Short mmCIF file of C-alpha atoms and ligand atoms in Angstrom, two decimals:
data_model
loop_
_atom_site.label_atom_id
_atom_site.label_comp_id
_atom_site.label_asym_id
_atom_site.label_seq_id
_atom_site.Cartn_x
_atom_site.Cartn_y
_atom_site.Cartn_z
CA MET A 1 318.88 133.38 268.44
CA TYR A 2 316.65 136.07 269.96
CA SER A 3 314.80 136.55 266.67
CA ASP A 4 314.29 132.74 266.41
CA LEU A 5 312.73 132.79 269.84
CA CYS A 6 310.48 135.71 268.92
CA ALA A 7 309.40 133.90 265.74
CA LEU A 8 308.61 130.77 267.74
CA LEU A 9 306.66 132.79 270.28
CA GLU A 10 304.69 134.45 267.53
CA MET A 11 303.89 131.02 266.03
CA ILE A 12 302.67 129.71 269.39
CA ILE A 13 300.50 132.79 269.95
CA MET A 14 299.21 132.85 266.36
CA SER A 15 298.04 129.25 266.66
CA HIS A 16 295.40 130.44 269.13
CA VAL A 17 294.22 133.50 267.18
CA SER A 18 290.78 133.73 265.57
CA GLU A 19 289.34 136.62 263.63
CA VAL A 20 286.37 138.46 265.10
CA ALA A 21 283.24 137.71 263.05
CA GLU A 22 282.00 140.61 260.89
CA PHE A 23 278.39 141.57 260.18
CA GLN A 24 277.26 144.11 257.60
CA SER A 25 274.47 146.66 258.34
CA CYS A 26 272.80 144.50 260.96
CA SER A 27 269.46 145.55 262.44
CA CYS A 28 268.55 145.55 266.11
CA ASP A 29 266.43 142.42 265.54
CA THR A 30 269.32 140.57 263.88
CA PHE A 31 271.67 141.62 266.66
CA GLN A 32 269.31 140.40 269.36
CA ALA A 33 268.31 137.17 267.62
CA ALA A 34 271.54 136.05 265.95
CA ILE A 35 274.57 137.86 267.39
CA TYR A 36 273.99 138.58 271.09
CA PRO A 37 273.10 134.96 272.01
CA LEU A 38 276.47 133.73 270.66
CA ASN A 39 278.26 135.58 273.49
CA GLN A 40 281.17 136.24 271.13
CA PRO A 41 282.68 139.54 270.02
CA ALA A 42 281.31 140.85 266.73
CA LEU A 43 282.47 143.61 264.41
CA LEU A 44 279.45 145.46 263.08
CA LYS A 45 280.03 147.39 259.88
CA GLY A 46 277.97 149.80 257.81
CA LEU A 47 275.75 151.17 260.59
CA ASP A 48 274.40 154.72 260.37
CA LEU A 49 276.31 156.61 263.05
CA GLY A 50 275.45 160.12 261.91
CA PRO A 51 277.63 163.02 260.72
CA ALA A 52 280.28 162.55 263.44
CA LEU A 53 282.20 160.27 261.08
CA LYS A 54 282.87 163.18 258.75
CA LEU A 55 282.80 166.12 261.16
CA TRP A 56 285.08 164.75 263.87
CA ARG A 57 287.79 163.95 261.35
CA SER A 58 288.72 167.60 261.79
CA PRO A 59 290.47 168.04 265.17
CA ASP A 60 289.70 171.79 264.97
CA TYR A 61 285.98 171.04 264.70
CA LEU A 62 285.99 168.65 267.68
CA ALA A 63 288.16 170.98 269.78
CA SER A 64 286.05 174.04 269.10
CA ARG A 65 282.69 172.27 269.64
CA VAL A 66 283.67 171.28 273.18
CA GLY A 67 286.12 174.11 273.95
CA PRO A 68 288.30 174.29 277.08
CA LYS A 69 286.16 172.00 279.27
CA PRO A 70 288.62 170.50 281.84
CA VAL A 71 289.06 166.74 281.44
CA LYS A 72 291.02 164.29 283.59
CA ILE A 73 293.36 162.20 281.48
CA HIS A 74 296.05 159.52 281.73
CA VAL A 75 299.50 160.77 280.66
CA SER A 76 302.40 158.40 280.01
CA GLN A 77 305.91 158.53 278.58
CA SER A 78 305.35 155.09 277.06
CA PRO A 79 302.51 154.17 274.69
CA LYS A 80 302.11 150.83 276.49
CA MET A 81 300.24 151.83 279.61
CA ASP A 82 301.26 149.56 282.45
CA PHE A 83 299.06 149.47 285.54
CA VAL A 84 301.56 147.19 287.35
CA SER A 85 304.51 149.59 287.24
CA LYS A 86 302.09 152.56 287.06
CA ASN A 87 303.95 154.25 284.22
CA PHE A 88 301.30 156.95 283.88
CA LEU A 89 299.86 159.76 285.92
CA TYR A 90 296.63 161.72 285.93
CA ARG A 91 296.50 165.29 284.75
CA THR A 92 293.73 167.73 283.91
CA LEU A 93 293.82 169.44 280.52
CA PRO A 94 291.34 171.59 278.61
CA PHE A 95 289.54 169.31 276.12
CA ASP A 96 290.52 171.41 273.09
CA GLU A 97 294.18 171.28 274.13
CA LEU A 98 293.97 167.50 274.56
CA VAL A 99 292.57 167.06 271.05
CA HIS A 100 295.35 169.15 269.56
CA ARG A 101 298.08 167.31 271.44
CA CYS A 102 296.69 163.88 270.46
CA SER A 103 296.01 164.73 266.83
CA ASP A 104 299.29 166.56 266.22
CA PRO A 105 301.90 165.06 268.54
CA GLY A 106 304.74 166.80 266.72
CA GLN A 107 303.49 170.33 267.40
CA LYS A 108 305.82 170.85 270.39
CA LYS A 109 308.83 168.80 271.43
CA GLU A 110 307.62 168.25 275.01
CA TYR A 111 304.28 166.83 273.80
CA PHE A 112 306.09 164.47 271.43
CA ASP A 113 307.40 162.47 274.40
CA GLU A 114 304.01 162.03 276.00
CA VAL A 115 300.92 159.99 275.14
CA TYR A 116 297.46 160.93 276.36
CA TYR A 117 294.29 159.00 277.02
CA LEU A 118 290.90 160.36 277.92
CA ARG A 119 288.37 157.90 279.33
CA ALA A 120 285.57 160.33 280.09
CA VAL A 121 284.11 160.19 283.61
CA GLY A 122 281.20 162.00 285.23
CA ASP A 123 281.68 165.43 286.91
CA ASN A 124 282.31 163.66 290.20
CA PRO A 125 283.99 160.37 289.15
CA ARG A 126 283.25 158.76 292.53
CA LYS A 127 279.53 159.33 292.17
CA ASP A 128 278.67 160.27 288.62
CA ILE A 129 278.52 157.85 285.72
CA ALA A 130 279.89 159.00 282.33
CA ASN A 131 277.02 160.12 280.15
CA PHE A 132 278.07 161.32 276.71
CA THR A 133 274.69 163.01 276.14
CA THR A 134 274.78 165.24 279.20
CA ASP A 135 278.57 165.63 279.53
CA TYR A 136 279.19 166.61 275.89
CA PRO A 137 275.89 168.23 274.81
CA SER A 138 277.52 170.10 271.90
CA LEU A 139 278.50 166.78 270.26
CA VAL A 140 275.28 164.86 270.79
CA SER A 141 273.54 165.81 267.55
CA ASP A 142 276.57 164.57 265.56
CA LEU A 143 276.40 160.95 266.70
CA ILE A 144 273.81 158.19 266.52
CA LEU A 145 274.75 155.55 269.08
CA PRO A 146 273.46 152.06 268.18
CA GLN A 147 270.41 151.10 270.25
CA PHE A 148 270.69 147.32 270.22
CA PHE A 149 269.47 146.87 273.79
CA PRO A 150 266.38 148.11 275.67
CA GLU A 151 266.84 151.79 276.62
CA ASP A 152 266.48 151.14 280.36
CA LYS A 153 269.51 148.80 280.22
CA LEU A 154 271.91 151.61 279.25
CA PHE A 155 274.45 152.16 282.04
CA SER A 156 276.91 154.68 280.61
CA SER A 157 278.29 156.21 277.44
CA VAL A 158 281.96 157.09 277.43
CA LEU A 159 283.95 159.40 275.15
CA ARG A 160 287.50 158.14 274.55
CA VAL A 161 290.33 160.15 272.95
CA ALA A 162 293.81 158.68 272.50
CA SER A 163 297.24 159.58 271.16
CA PRO A 164 298.65 157.48 268.30
CA GLY A 165 300.05 154.17 269.54
CA LEU A 166 298.39 154.22 272.95
CA GLN A 167 297.81 150.69 274.22
CA LEU A 168 295.34 150.08 277.01
CA TRP A 169 295.99 147.07 279.24
CA THR A 170 293.94 143.89 279.01
CA HIS A 171 290.86 144.05 281.24
CA TYR A 172 287.28 142.90 281.45
CA ASP A 173 284.09 144.82 282.20
CA VAL A 174 280.97 143.38 283.80
CA MET A 175 278.61 144.88 281.23
CA ASP A 176 278.00 144.33 277.54
CA ASN A 177 279.80 146.93 275.48
CA LEU A 178 279.27 148.56 272.09
CA LEU A 179 282.48 150.35 271.12
CA VAL A 180 281.94 152.86 268.32
CA GLN A 181 285.11 153.88 266.49
CA ILE A 182 284.77 157.35 264.97
CA VAL A 183 288.25 158.70 264.14
CA GLY A 184 291.35 156.60 263.45
CA ARG A 185 291.99 152.89 263.41
CA LYS A 186 292.33 150.61 266.36
CA ARG A 187 293.64 147.09 266.98
CA VAL A 188 291.62 145.11 269.47
CA VAL A 189 292.76 141.78 270.92
CA LEU A 190 290.13 139.88 272.87
CA PHE A 191 290.36 136.86 275.15
CA PRO A 192 287.31 134.81 276.15
CA PRO A 193 286.29 134.57 279.82
CA SER A 194 287.59 130.96 279.75
CA ALA A 195 291.16 132.35 279.29
CA LEU A 196 291.06 133.80 282.81
CA GLU A 197 293.62 131.38 284.25
CA ASP A 198 296.10 132.09 281.44
CA LEU A 199 295.99 135.86 281.89
CA TYR A 200 297.49 136.21 285.39
CA LEU A 201 294.87 138.60 286.68
CA LYS A 202 295.08 141.27 289.30
CA GLY A 203 291.47 142.26 289.88
CA ASP A 204 289.87 142.97 286.52
CA LYS A 205 293.22 143.45 284.71
CA SER A 206 295.83 141.10 283.26
CA THR A 207 299.35 141.58 284.59
CA VAL A 208 300.72 140.49 281.19
CA VAL A 209 301.30 143.96 279.80
CA ASP A 210 303.20 142.96 276.67
CA ILE A 211 300.72 140.66 274.94
CA ASP A 212 302.74 140.28 271.72
CA THR A 213 306.13 139.37 273.18
CA PRO A 214 305.17 138.21 276.66
CA ASP A 215 307.72 137.08 279.21
CA LEU A 216 306.89 133.36 279.16
CA GLU A 217 309.25 132.62 282.02
CA HIS A 218 307.01 134.70 284.26
CA PHE A 219 303.76 133.92 282.45
CA PRO A 220 304.15 130.38 281.03
CA ARG A 221 300.41 129.79 280.62
CA PHE A 222 299.87 132.99 278.63
CA SER A 223 300.70 131.29 275.33
CA ASN A 224 297.72 128.94 275.89
CA ALA A 225 295.24 131.80 275.93
CA GLU A 226 292.82 131.66 273.03
CA ARG A 227 292.60 135.10 271.41
CA PHE A 228 290.46 136.92 268.91
CA GLU A 229 291.66 139.95 266.96
CA CYS A 230 290.26 142.66 264.78
CA GLU A 231 291.19 146.02 263.36
CA MET A 232 288.54 148.69 263.66
CA SER A 233 288.16 151.46 261.08
CA PRO A 234 286.14 154.65 261.50
CA GLY A 235 282.46 153.68 261.42
CA ASP A 236 282.97 150.19 262.89
CA VAL A 237 281.18 149.10 266.04
CA LEU A 238 282.66 146.32 268.14
CA PHE A 239 280.37 144.30 270.37
CA ILE A 240 282.36 143.18 273.42
CA PRO A 241 280.28 140.83 275.58
CA ALA A 242 280.51 141.20 279.37
CA LEU A 243 283.55 139.41 280.89
CA TRP A 244 285.47 139.22 277.60
CA PHE A 245 288.99 140.57 278.14
CA HIS A 246 290.14 143.21 275.70
CA ASN A 247 293.39 145.00 274.93
CA VAL A 248 293.11 148.07 272.71
CA THR A 249 295.79 149.85 270.68
CA SER A 250 295.05 153.10 268.89
CA LEU A 251 296.93 152.89 265.60
CA GLY A 252 296.64 156.65 265.05
CA TYR A 253 294.96 159.58 266.78
CA SER A 254 291.70 158.03 267.89
CA VAL A 255 288.23 159.14 268.99
CA ALA A 256 285.59 156.62 270.07
CA VAL A 257 282.45 156.44 272.19
CA ASN A 258 281.42 153.23 273.88
CA SER A 259 278.23 152.38 275.71
CA PHE A 260 277.86 149.85 278.53
CA TRP A 261 274.63 147.90 278.90
CA ARG A 262 273.33 145.85 281.79
CA GLY A 263 272.54 142.32 280.67
CA LEU A 264 271.57 140.98 284.10
CA ASP A 265 269.09 141.83 286.81
CA ASP A 266 269.98 145.03 288.73
CA LYS A 267 270.76 143.07 291.90
CA PHE A 268 273.91 141.72 290.20
CA TYR A 269 275.46 145.17 289.81
CA ASP A 270 277.31 147.12 292.47
CA SER A 271 275.36 150.33 293.06
CA LYS A 272 278.64 152.20 293.72
CA ASP A 273 280.17 151.18 290.40
CA THR A 274 280.64 154.21 288.17
CA TYR A 275 282.93 152.49 285.62
CA GLY A 276 281.05 149.25 284.84
CA ASN A 277 283.92 147.06 286.02
CA LYS A 278 283.07 146.11 289.61
CA ASP A 279 282.26 142.44 290.13
CA PRO A 280 278.71 141.62 291.28
CA PRO A 281 278.26 142.26 295.05
CA GLN A 282 277.60 138.52 295.54
CA VAL A 283 280.97 137.73 293.91
CA GLN A 284 282.78 140.35 295.98
CA ARG A 285 281.44 138.71 299.14
CA ALA A 286 282.34 135.22 297.87
CA LEU A 287 285.90 136.38 297.12
CA GLN A 288 286.22 137.75 300.67
CA MET A 289 285.11 134.34 301.96
CA VAL A 290 287.80 132.67 299.85
CA ASP A 291 290.37 134.99 301.43
CA LYS A 292 289.03 134.01 304.85
CA ALA A 293 289.13 130.31 303.95
CA MET A 294 292.75 130.62 302.83
CA GLY A 295 293.50 132.40 306.12
CA LEU A 296 292.17 129.34 307.96
CA LEU A 297 294.67 127.15 306.11
CA ALA A 298 297.58 129.54 306.71
CA ASP A 299 299.22 127.69 309.61
CA LEU A 300 299.28 124.27 307.97
CA PRO A 301 302.59 122.97 306.60
CA ASP A 302 303.01 123.72 302.87
CA SER A 303 302.25 120.20 301.65
CA PHE A 304 298.99 120.06 303.65
CA ARG A 305 298.03 123.59 302.62
CA GLU A 306 298.51 122.81 298.94
CA PHE A 307 296.56 119.55 299.27
CA TYR A 308 293.60 121.19 301.05
CA CYS A 309 293.68 124.18 298.74
CA GLN A 310 293.24 121.70 295.85
CA ARG A 311 290.37 120.10 297.79
CA LEU A 312 288.66 123.48 298.06
CA ILE A 313 289.06 124.02 294.31
CA THR A 314 287.71 120.52 293.56
CA ARG A 315 284.77 121.12 295.87
CA ALA A 316 283.94 124.44 294.20
CA LYS A 317 284.15 122.78 290.76
CA ASP A 318 281.94 119.89 291.95
CA LYS A 319 279.39 122.38 293.31
CA MET A 320 279.36 124.08 289.92
CA THR A 321 278.40 120.77 288.32
CA ASN A 322 276.11 119.78 291.22
CA ASN A 323 278.13 116.72 292.20
CA VAL A 324 278.14 117.65 295.89
CA ASP A 325 275.20 118.18 298.22
O1 AKG B 401 288.74 152.02 272.78
C1 AKG B 401 289.30 152.27 273.83
O2 AKG B 401 290.00 153.27 273.99
C2 AKG B 401 289.15 151.34 274.98
C3 AKG B 401 287.86 150.61 274.95
C4 AKG B 401 287.60 149.86 276.21
O3 AKG B 401 288.49 149.41 276.89
C5 AKG B 401 286.24 149.68 276.62
O4 AKG B 401 285.33 150.15 275.91
O5 AKG B 401 286.02 149.03 277.68
#
């Protein structure tokens, strides 16, 4: 019975799955003219990423190039990191130690029960933006990061190291993203911005942690969400447009570097954002106003509150399509 239900669920979910489009050895001009304007994820293959592809395959090489630099990491007992139940904690480890624990989880019994995830941050994460070039100078000459956007639009470049199996929750970022996979394979599931209502968001993250066997009693709309999927191999670059939700599973020990790029005018980015995931300041203010508006309706009886809440939604939608003065 349970397996029938799972099979049915899989069928429902699979009916909304598309493959991410692949492009071979594309140039900057092709990217800008033919790929970027589609506002769809794209898997770029065959780009020249430099010797990192070969060199970083050796955990000893990577560990010794960076050495014992302290890095702040997520540690969890479960590979499925869950920001709702907060099943992870932060710990600081020497970088070389982190690489050895991720690449050889069996080396000690106590490490076997833990999964690790490094999302590099600046020296002072509250103020400094991750910059692969200045934060990891000994690795810079190994890697050619794709330059598909104007240089002055680069916001950050982020080194990511993960244990086998680690799954990062579904979230969106406000900037365009080029994710360069260097060591190991990765499964990426993406949802378009239009799936927002089906993803049960809390801030920039989806509260549906298990995207393959979701609890449809709690999240009935989740099965409607259109999804795109791809598997990244070493050397692949995934273009993730701003506001596209993504859920990433490292299929083995994984090393990647992604870069975030500003696609909009600077005034649409929060100057205090060091991660690239804060909504535009204008949107943050608008959301506060919505909270205030809902506060004004708070004392109405339920039936009136629901009715006027719908009126607010209709009005906002009409404004979007210019039907209201
Ligand atoms: O590849 C990863 O580890 C996560 C990538 C990601 O979430 C991002 O680049 O925003």
